[in-house]
Amino acid sequence: MTFLELGQDAALKSGTFPSKTSITSVVSQGGRKGQIVDYVRQAWEDIQASKRDWFWLRAEFTSSAIVDGDGEYTAAGLGVGTRFSRGRLNEDRWERSGWTIYKTASGLSDESPLAFMPWDEFRECYLEGVQTKGKPLHFTISPTRAVRLGPVPDGSYTLRGERMKRFQTLAADGDVPECPEDYHSVIVWTALTMLTEVDEALVQLQTWRGRAAAAYSLLSPGQAPRPPADATAACRAGGPRPARRG
């Protein structure tokens, strides 16, 4: 369903308008129509924010932008798209990153895992004192959202992996939520929950909440990964932690 179709469906189910065609566009709407459109947009953003690793927010990338002596890259510099959010991981702890690196001239025979390191530890290990260039073993995401590699590359490398995209924002009539269409109803029910909360329609609110919860319960198991059986072992599989200084 498109953004417009979601808005039309929500408008009809709300009981406010007699038909779906009462809303002809999601652009520049005011009053009750604008309210419904805004809640549909917000509902989709809230659903995306409810989990860190929805499948539809994951994207593969390959970048040959890594060059000798440069250990810092923006998302644009890596060519990974304008919606880059982070690596596919929780950035506050050690975890398998899903990223690999190889010397471009050597090809895939040189490919090895690139382990994630939290920013504070990365600074301590790689940004203090004199550093020796080499094949990168770790990466981090800096506070400015740049990708930092350690050690600093000693040549041209190719980086591969998965990235997480920033949340999709619905704006135009034809915009389609990136989750599978089978689950689009959760957006409508969530938007109606928001609408009835403002209206203080408490009896109807319980109905919409129940339907939103039921739809979300179908979405969540099928569109997000399950944790590994041994989470501790999985965190350690990304590579050894370098020894702390001092």
mmCIF file of C-alpha atoms in Angstrom:
data_model
loop_
_atom_site.group_PDB
_atom_site.id
_atom_site.type_symbol
_atom_site.label_atom_id
_atom_site.label_comp_id
_atom_site.label_asym_id
_atom_site.label_seq_id
_atom_site.Cartn_x
_atom_site.Cartn_y
_atom_site.Cartn_z
ATOM 1 C CA MET A 1 0.000 0.000 0.000
ATOM 2 C CA THR A 2 1.144 3.516 -0.744
ATOM 3 C CA PHE A 3 1.216 6.347 1.787
ATOM 4 C CA LEU A 4 -1.963 7.700 0.205
ATOM 5 C CA GLU A 5 -3.718 4.314 0.390
ATOM 6 C CA LEU A 6 -2.718 3.921 4.037
ATOM 7 C CA GLY A 7 -4.112 7.352 4.822
ATOM 8 C CA GLN A 8 -7.327 6.586 2.979
ATOM 9 C CA ASP A 9 -7.731 3.271 4.803
ATOM 10 C CA ALA A 10 -7.143 4.912 8.178
ATOM 11 C CA ALA A 11 -9.618 7.684 7.344
ATOM 12 C CA LEU A 12 -12.337 5.192 6.442
ATOM 13 C CA LYS A 13 -11.756 2.953 9.464
ATOM 14 C CA SER A 14 -11.782 5.976 11.778
ATOM 15 C CA GLY A 15 -15.449 6.513 10.949
ATOM 16 C CA THR A 16 -14.736 10.175 10.247
ATOM 17 C CA PHE A 17 -15.123 10.035 6.458
ATOM 18 C CA PRO A 18 -17.660 8.159 4.323
ATOM 19 C CA SER A 19 -15.200 6.749 1.762
ATOM 20 C CA LYS A 20 -11.520 6.171 1.098
ATOM 21 C CA THR A 21 -11.534 8.808 -1.622
ATOM 22 C CA SER A 22 -12.268 11.509 0.942
ATOM 23 C CA ILE A 23 -8.480 11.960 1.095
ATOM 24 C CA THR A 24 -7.124 12.558 -2.401
ATOM 25 C CA SER A 25 -3.538 13.376 -1.430
ATOM 26 C CA VAL A 26 -1.297 13.238 1.643
ATOM 27 C CA VAL A 27 0.373 16.498 0.659
ATOM 28 C CA SER A 28 -0.633 19.809 2.284
ATOM 29 C CA GLN A 29 -3.596 18.426 4.162
ATOM 30 C CA GLY A 30 -5.068 20.266 7.125
ATOM 31 C CA GLY A 31 -7.717 19.680 9.752
ATOM 32 C CA ARG A 32 -8.869 16.132 10.413
ATOM 33 C CA LYS A 33 -7.389 14.863 7.143
ATOM 34 C CA GLY A 34 -4.006 16.313 7.989
ATOM 35 C CA GLN A 35 -4.213 14.779 11.441
ATOM 36 C CA ILE A 36 -4.818 11.306 10.003
ATOM 37 C CA VAL A 37 -2.004 11.682 7.479
ATOM 38 C CA ASP A 38 0.405 12.806 10.194
ATOM 39 C CA TYR A 39 -0.484 9.856 12.422
ATOM 40 C CA VAL A 40 0.076 7.384 9.598
ATOM 41 C CA ARG A 41 3.514 8.901 9.008
ATOM 42 C CA GLN A 42 4.329 8.864 12.709
ATOM 43 C CA ALA A 43 3.031 5.313 13.155
ATOM 44 C CA TRP A 44 5.440 4.036 10.510
ATOM 45 C CA GLU A 45 8.383 5.824 12.131
ATOM 46 C CA ASP A 46 7.444 4.464 15.577
ATOM 47 C CA ILE A 47 7.226 0.913 14.234
ATOM 48 C CA GLN A 48 10.675 1.223 12.664
ATOM 49 C CA ALA A 49 12.062 2.584 15.940
ATOM 50 C CA SER A 50 10.678 -0.326 17.959
ATOM 51 C CA LYS A 51 13.534 -2.657 16.878
ATOM 52 C CA ARG A 52 17.145 -1.969 15.887
ATOM 53 C CA ASP A 53 17.488 -4.639 13.216
ATOM 54 C CA TRP A 54 14.377 -4.953 11.041
ATOM 55 C CA PHE A 55 15.228 -6.858 7.868
ATOM 56 C CA TRP A 56 13.963 -4.083 5.593
ATOM 57 C CA LEU A 57 16.432 -1.620 7.129
ATOM 58 C CA ARG A 58 19.409 -3.861 6.311
ATOM 59 C CA ALA A 59 21.332 -3.393 3.072
ATOM 60 C CA GLU A 60 24.435 -5.004 1.555
ATOM 61 C CA PHE A 61 27.311 -2.821 0.405
ATOM 62 C CA THR A 62 30.708 -3.146 -1.267
ATOM 63 C CA SER A 63 33.156 -0.254 -1.278
ATOM 64 C CA SER A 64 36.580 -0.032 -2.894
ATOM 65 C CA ALA A 65 37.141 3.476 -1.529
ATOM 66 C CA ILE A 66 39.690 2.458 1.140
ATOM 67 C CA VAL A 67 43.088 3.958 0.300
ATOM 68 C CA ASP A 68 46.591 3.917 1.746
ATOM 69 C CA GLY A 69 46.985 6.067 4.854
ATOM 70 C CA ASP A 70 43.339 7.096 5.253
ATOM 71 C CA GLY A 71 41.491 5.532 8.175
ATOM 72 C CA GLU A 72 38.361 7.720 8.272
ATOM 73 C CA TYR A 73 35.439 7.688 5.820
ATOM 74 C CA THR A 74 32.008 9.249 5.629
ATOM 75 C CA ALA A 75 29.055 7.243 4.358
ATOM 76 C CA ALA A 76 29.158 9.291 1.154
ATOM 77 C CA GLY A 77 32.875 8.631 0.821
ATOM 78 C CA LEU A 78 32.258 4.893 1.046
ATOM 79 C CA GLY A 79 29.365 5.148 -1.396
ATOM 80 C CA VAL A 80 26.960 3.335 0.929
ATOM 81 C CA GLY A 81 23.995 5.636 0.372
ATOM 82 C CA THR A 82 22.439 8.707 1.911
ATOM 83 C CA ARG A 83 20.479 6.754 4.547
ATOM 84 C CA PHE A 84 23.468 5.167 6.284
ATOM 85 C CA SER A 85 22.758 4.776 9.989
ATOM 86 C CA ARG A 86 25.257 2.294 11.375
ATOM 87 C CA GLY A 87 26.839 -1.099 10.969
ATOM 88 C CA ARG A 88 24.590 -4.089 11.561
ATOM 89 C CA LEU A 89 25.190 -4.299 15.282
ATOM 90 C CA ASN A 90 24.677 -2.739 18.658
ATOM 91 C CA GLU A 91 27.373 -0.111 18.868
ATOM 92 C CA ASP A 92 27.642 -0.202 22.647
ATOM 93 C CA ARG A 93 29.075 -3.715 22.862
ATOM 94 C CA TRP A 94 31.274 -6.226 21.047
ATOM 95 C CA GLU A 95 29.442 -8.182 18.398
ATOM 96 C CA ARG A 96 29.961 -9.855 15.033
ATOM 97 C CA SER A 97 29.883 -7.036 12.539
ATOM 98 C CA GLY A 98 29.205 -8.896 9.308
ATOM 99 C CA TRP A 99 31.882 -6.695 7.688
ATOM 100 C CA THR A 100 34.921 -8.054 5.835
ATOM 101 C CA ILE A 101 37.944 -6.470 4.187
ATOM 102 C CA TYR A 102 40.495 -7.533 1.601
ATOM 103 C CA LYS A 103 43.350 -5.983 -0.304
ATOM 104 C CA THR A 104 41.817 -4.955 -3.607
ATOM 105 C CA ALA A 105 44.801 -6.131 -5.651
ATOM 106 C CA SER A 106 44.717 -9.581 -4.009
ATOM 107 C CA GLY A 107 40.982 -10.160 -4.326
ATOM 108 C CA LEU A 108 38.763 -12.410 -2.232
ATOM 109 C CA SER A 109 41.613 -14.766 -1.332
ATOM 110 C CA ASP A 110 42.725 -12.042 1.104
ATOM 111 C CA GLU A 111 39.258 -11.483 2.635
ATOM 112 C CA SER A 112 39.031 -11.567 6.433
ATOM 113 C CA PRO A 113 36.533 -10.406 9.093
ATOM 114 C CA LEU A 114 36.570 -6.795 10.253
ATOM 115 C CA ALA A 115 35.508 -6.723 13.896
ATOM 116 C CA PHE A 116 33.599 -3.877 15.477
ATOM 117 C CA MET A 117 35.140 -2.014 18.420
ATOM 118 C CA PRO A 118 33.222 0.499 20.555
ATOM 119 C CA TRP A 119 34.356 4.087 20.019
ATOM 120 C CA ASP A 120 36.037 4.682 23.389
ATOM 121 C CA GLU A 121 38.114 1.531 23.132
ATOM 122 C CA PHE A 122 38.973 2.282 19.523
ATOM 123 C CA ARG A 123 40.302 5.720 20.492
ATOM 124 C CA GLU A 124 42.483 4.159 23.148
ATOM 125 C CA CYS A 125 43.845 1.444 20.860
ATOM 126 C CA TYR A 126 44.252 3.268 17.564
ATOM 127 C CA LEU A 127 44.152 7.037 18.022
ATOM 128 C CA GLU A 128 46.751 7.517 20.743
ATOM 129 C CA GLY A 129 50.479 7.700 20.094
ATOM 130 C CA VAL A 130 52.348 6.604 16.969
ATOM 131 C CA GLN A 131 50.436 4.094 14.893
ATOM 132 C CA THR A 132 51.787 1.580 12.370
ATOM 133 C CA LYS A 133 49.859 1.110 9.154
ATOM 134 C CA GLY A 134 48.591 -2.348 8.278
ATOM 135 C CA LYS A 135 45.593 -4.352 7.206
ATOM 136 C CA PRO A 136 42.603 -3.061 9.222
ATOM 137 C CA LEU A 137 41.394 -5.456 11.908
ATOM 138 C CA HIS A 138 38.719 -3.323 13.560
ATOM 139 C CA PHE A 139 36.326 -0.522 12.766
ATOM 140 C CA THR A 140 34.128 1.806 14.758
ATOM 141 C CA ILE A 141 31.492 4.461 14.129
ATOM 142 C CA SER A 142 32.675 7.813 15.473
ATOM 143 C CA PRO A 143 30.427 10.362 17.206
ATOM 144 C CA THR A 144 30.269 12.201 13.865
ATOM 145 C CA ARG A 145 28.976 8.961 12.214
ATOM 146 C CA ALA A 146 32.208 8.427 10.281
ATOM 147 C CA VAL A 147 33.630 4.937 9.773
ATOM 148 C CA ARG A 148 37.102 4.660 11.364
ATOM 149 C CA LEU A 149 39.490 1.796 10.565
ATOM 150 C CA GLY A 150 42.290 0.484 12.722
ATOM 151 C CA PRO A 151 45.104 0.062 11.956
ATOM 152 C CA VAL A 152 45.223 2.770 9.298
ATOM 153 C CA PRO A 153 45.248 1.001 5.908
ATOM 154 C CA ASP A 154 48.615 0.277 4.315
ATOM 155 C CA GLY A 155 47.177 0.091 0.799
ATOM 156 C CA SER A 156 43.954 -0.021 -1.197
ATOM 157 C CA TYR A 157 41.263 -2.237 0.284
ATOM 158 C CA THR A 158 37.720 -3.312 -0.484
ATOM 159 C CA LEU A 159 35.166 -3.309 2.305
ATOM 160 C CA ARG A 160 32.064 -5.491 2.254
ATOM 161 C CA GLY A 161 29.209 -5.995 4.652
ATOM 162 C CA GLU A 162 25.769 -5.014 5.812
ATOM 163 C CA ARG A 163 24.664 -1.609 6.954
ATOM 164 C CA MET A 164 21.551 -0.366 8.658
ATOM 165 C CA LYS A 165 19.590 2.371 6.930
ATOM 166 C CA ARG A 166 18.041 5.328 8.678
ATOM 167 C CA PHE A 167 14.296 5.147 9.133
ATOM 168 C CA GLN A 168 12.195 5.671 6.047
ATOM 169 C CA THR A 169 10.009 8.791 6.166
ATOM 170 C CA LEU A 170 6.775 8.770 4.178
ATOM 171 C CA ALA A 171 6.223 12.029 2.310
ATOM 172 C CA ALA A 172 4.706 11.608 -1.175
ATOM 173 C CA ASP A 173 1.443 9.957 -2.212
ATOM 174 C CA GLY A 174 3.277 7.083 -3.897
ATOM 175 C CA ASP A 175 5.759 6.329 -1.097
ATOM 176 C CA VAL A 176 5.521 2.680 -0.024
ATOM 177 C CA PRO A 177 6.651 1.419 3.409
ATOM 178 C CA GLU A 178 9.637 -0.864 2.999
ATOM 179 C CA CYS A 179 8.293 -3.705 5.123
ATOM 180 C CA PRO A 180 6.388 -6.451 3.243
ATOM 181 C CA GLU A 181 2.906 -5.353 2.233
ATOM 182 C CA ASP A 182 1.339 -8.238 4.167
ATOM 183 C CA TYR A 183 2.154 -6.295 7.335
ATOM 184 C CA HIS A 184 1.063 -2.802 6.283
ATOM 185 C CA SER A 185 -2.112 -3.053 8.366
ATOM 186 C CA VAL A 186 -0.043 -2.558 11.536
ATOM 187 C CA ILE A 187 0.615 1.012 10.359
ATOM 188 C CA VAL A 188 -3.084 1.740 9.989
ATOM 189 C CA TRP A 189 -4.053 0.249 13.361
ATOM 190 C CA THR A 190 -1.215 2.081 15.110
ATOM 191 C CA ALA A 191 -2.239 5.381 13.487
ATOM 192 C CA LEU A 192 -5.840 4.842 14.607
ATOM 193 C CA THR A 193 -4.622 4.188 18.148
ATOM 194 C CA MET A 194 -2.871 7.576 18.125
ATOM 195 C CA LEU A 195 -5.953 9.263 16.701
ATOM 196 C CA THR A 196 -8.319 7.865 19.334
ATOM 197 C CA GLU A 197 -5.886 8.767 22.134
ATOM 198 C CA VAL A 198 -6.206 12.411 21.075
ATOM 199 C CA ASP A 199 -9.964 12.084 20.697
ATOM 200 C CA GLU A 200 -10.136 10.440 24.147
ATOM 201 C CA ALA A 201 -12.416 7.777 22.676
ATOM 202 C CA LEU A 202 -11.528 5.268 25.372
ATOM 203 C CA VAL A 203 -13.843 2.450 24.314
ATOM 204 C CA GLN A 204 -12.677 2.564 20.694
ATOM 205 C CA LEU A 205 -9.070 2.949 21.861
ATOM 206 C CA GLN A 206 -9.058 -0.534 23.365
ATOM 207 C CA THR A 207 -10.207 -2.010 20.058
ATOM 208 C CA TRP A 208 -7.542 -0.246 18.007
ATOM 209 C CA ARG A 209 -4.833 -1.101 20.533
ATOM 210 C CA GLY A 210 -5.779 -4.760 20.397
ATOM 211 C CA ARG A 211 -5.705 -4.857 16.614
ATOM 212 C CA ALA A 212 -2.397 -2.949 16.486
ATOM 213 C CA ALA A 213 -0.870 -5.389 18.978
ATOM 214 C CA ALA A 214 -2.125 -8.400 17.031
ATOM 215 C CA ALA A 215 -0.745 -7.060 13.745
ATOM 216 C CA TYR A 216 2.595 -6.209 15.368
ATOM 217 C CA SER A 217 2.844 -9.708 16.846
ATOM 218 C CA LEU A 218 2.772 -11.082 13.288
ATOM 219 C CA LEU A 219 5.303 -8.555 11.994
ATOM 220 C CA SER A 220 7.941 -8.883 14.698
ATOM 221 C CA PRO A 221 8.897 -12.608 14.516
ATOM 222 C CA GLY A 222 9.133 -12.696 10.735
ATOM 223 C CA GLN A 223 10.932 -9.436 10.036
ATOM 224 C CA ALA A 224 13.718 -9.337 12.652
ATOM 225 C CA PRO A 225 16.532 -11.833 13.295
ATOM 226 C CA ARG A 226 16.501 -14.157 16.266
ATOM 227 C CA PRO A 227 19.420 -13.881 18.705
ATOM 228 C CA PRO A 228 22.053 -16.641 18.411
ATOM 229 C CA ALA A 229 21.808 -19.519 20.846
ATOM 230 C CA ASP A 230 25.088 -18.514 22.429
ATOM 231 C CA ALA A 231 25.150 -14.724 22.363
ATOM 232 C CA THR A 232 28.455 -14.544 24.217
ATOM 233 C CA ALA A 233 30.214 -16.771 21.702
ATOM 234 C CA ALA A 234 28.695 -14.779 18.858
ATOM 235 C CA CYS A 235 30.083 -11.536 20.258
ATOM 236 C CA ARG A 236 33.538 -13.024 20.492
ATOM 237 C CA ALA A 237 33.473 -14.487 16.990
ATOM 238 C CA GLY A 238 34.148 -11.133 15.346
ATOM 239 C CA GLY A 239 37.838 -11.210 16.260
ATOM 240 C CA PRO A 240 40.167 -10.894 19.196
ATOM 241 C CA ARG A 241 40.141 -7.812 21.345
ATOM 242 C CA PRO A 242 43.500 -6.045 21.260
ATOM 243 C CA ALA A 243 45.275 -5.595 24.558
ATOM 244 C CA ARG A 244 44.678 -2.303 26.338
ATOM 245 C CA ARG A 245 47.543 0.133 26.613
ATOM 246 C CA GLY A 246 49.326 0.387 29.911
#
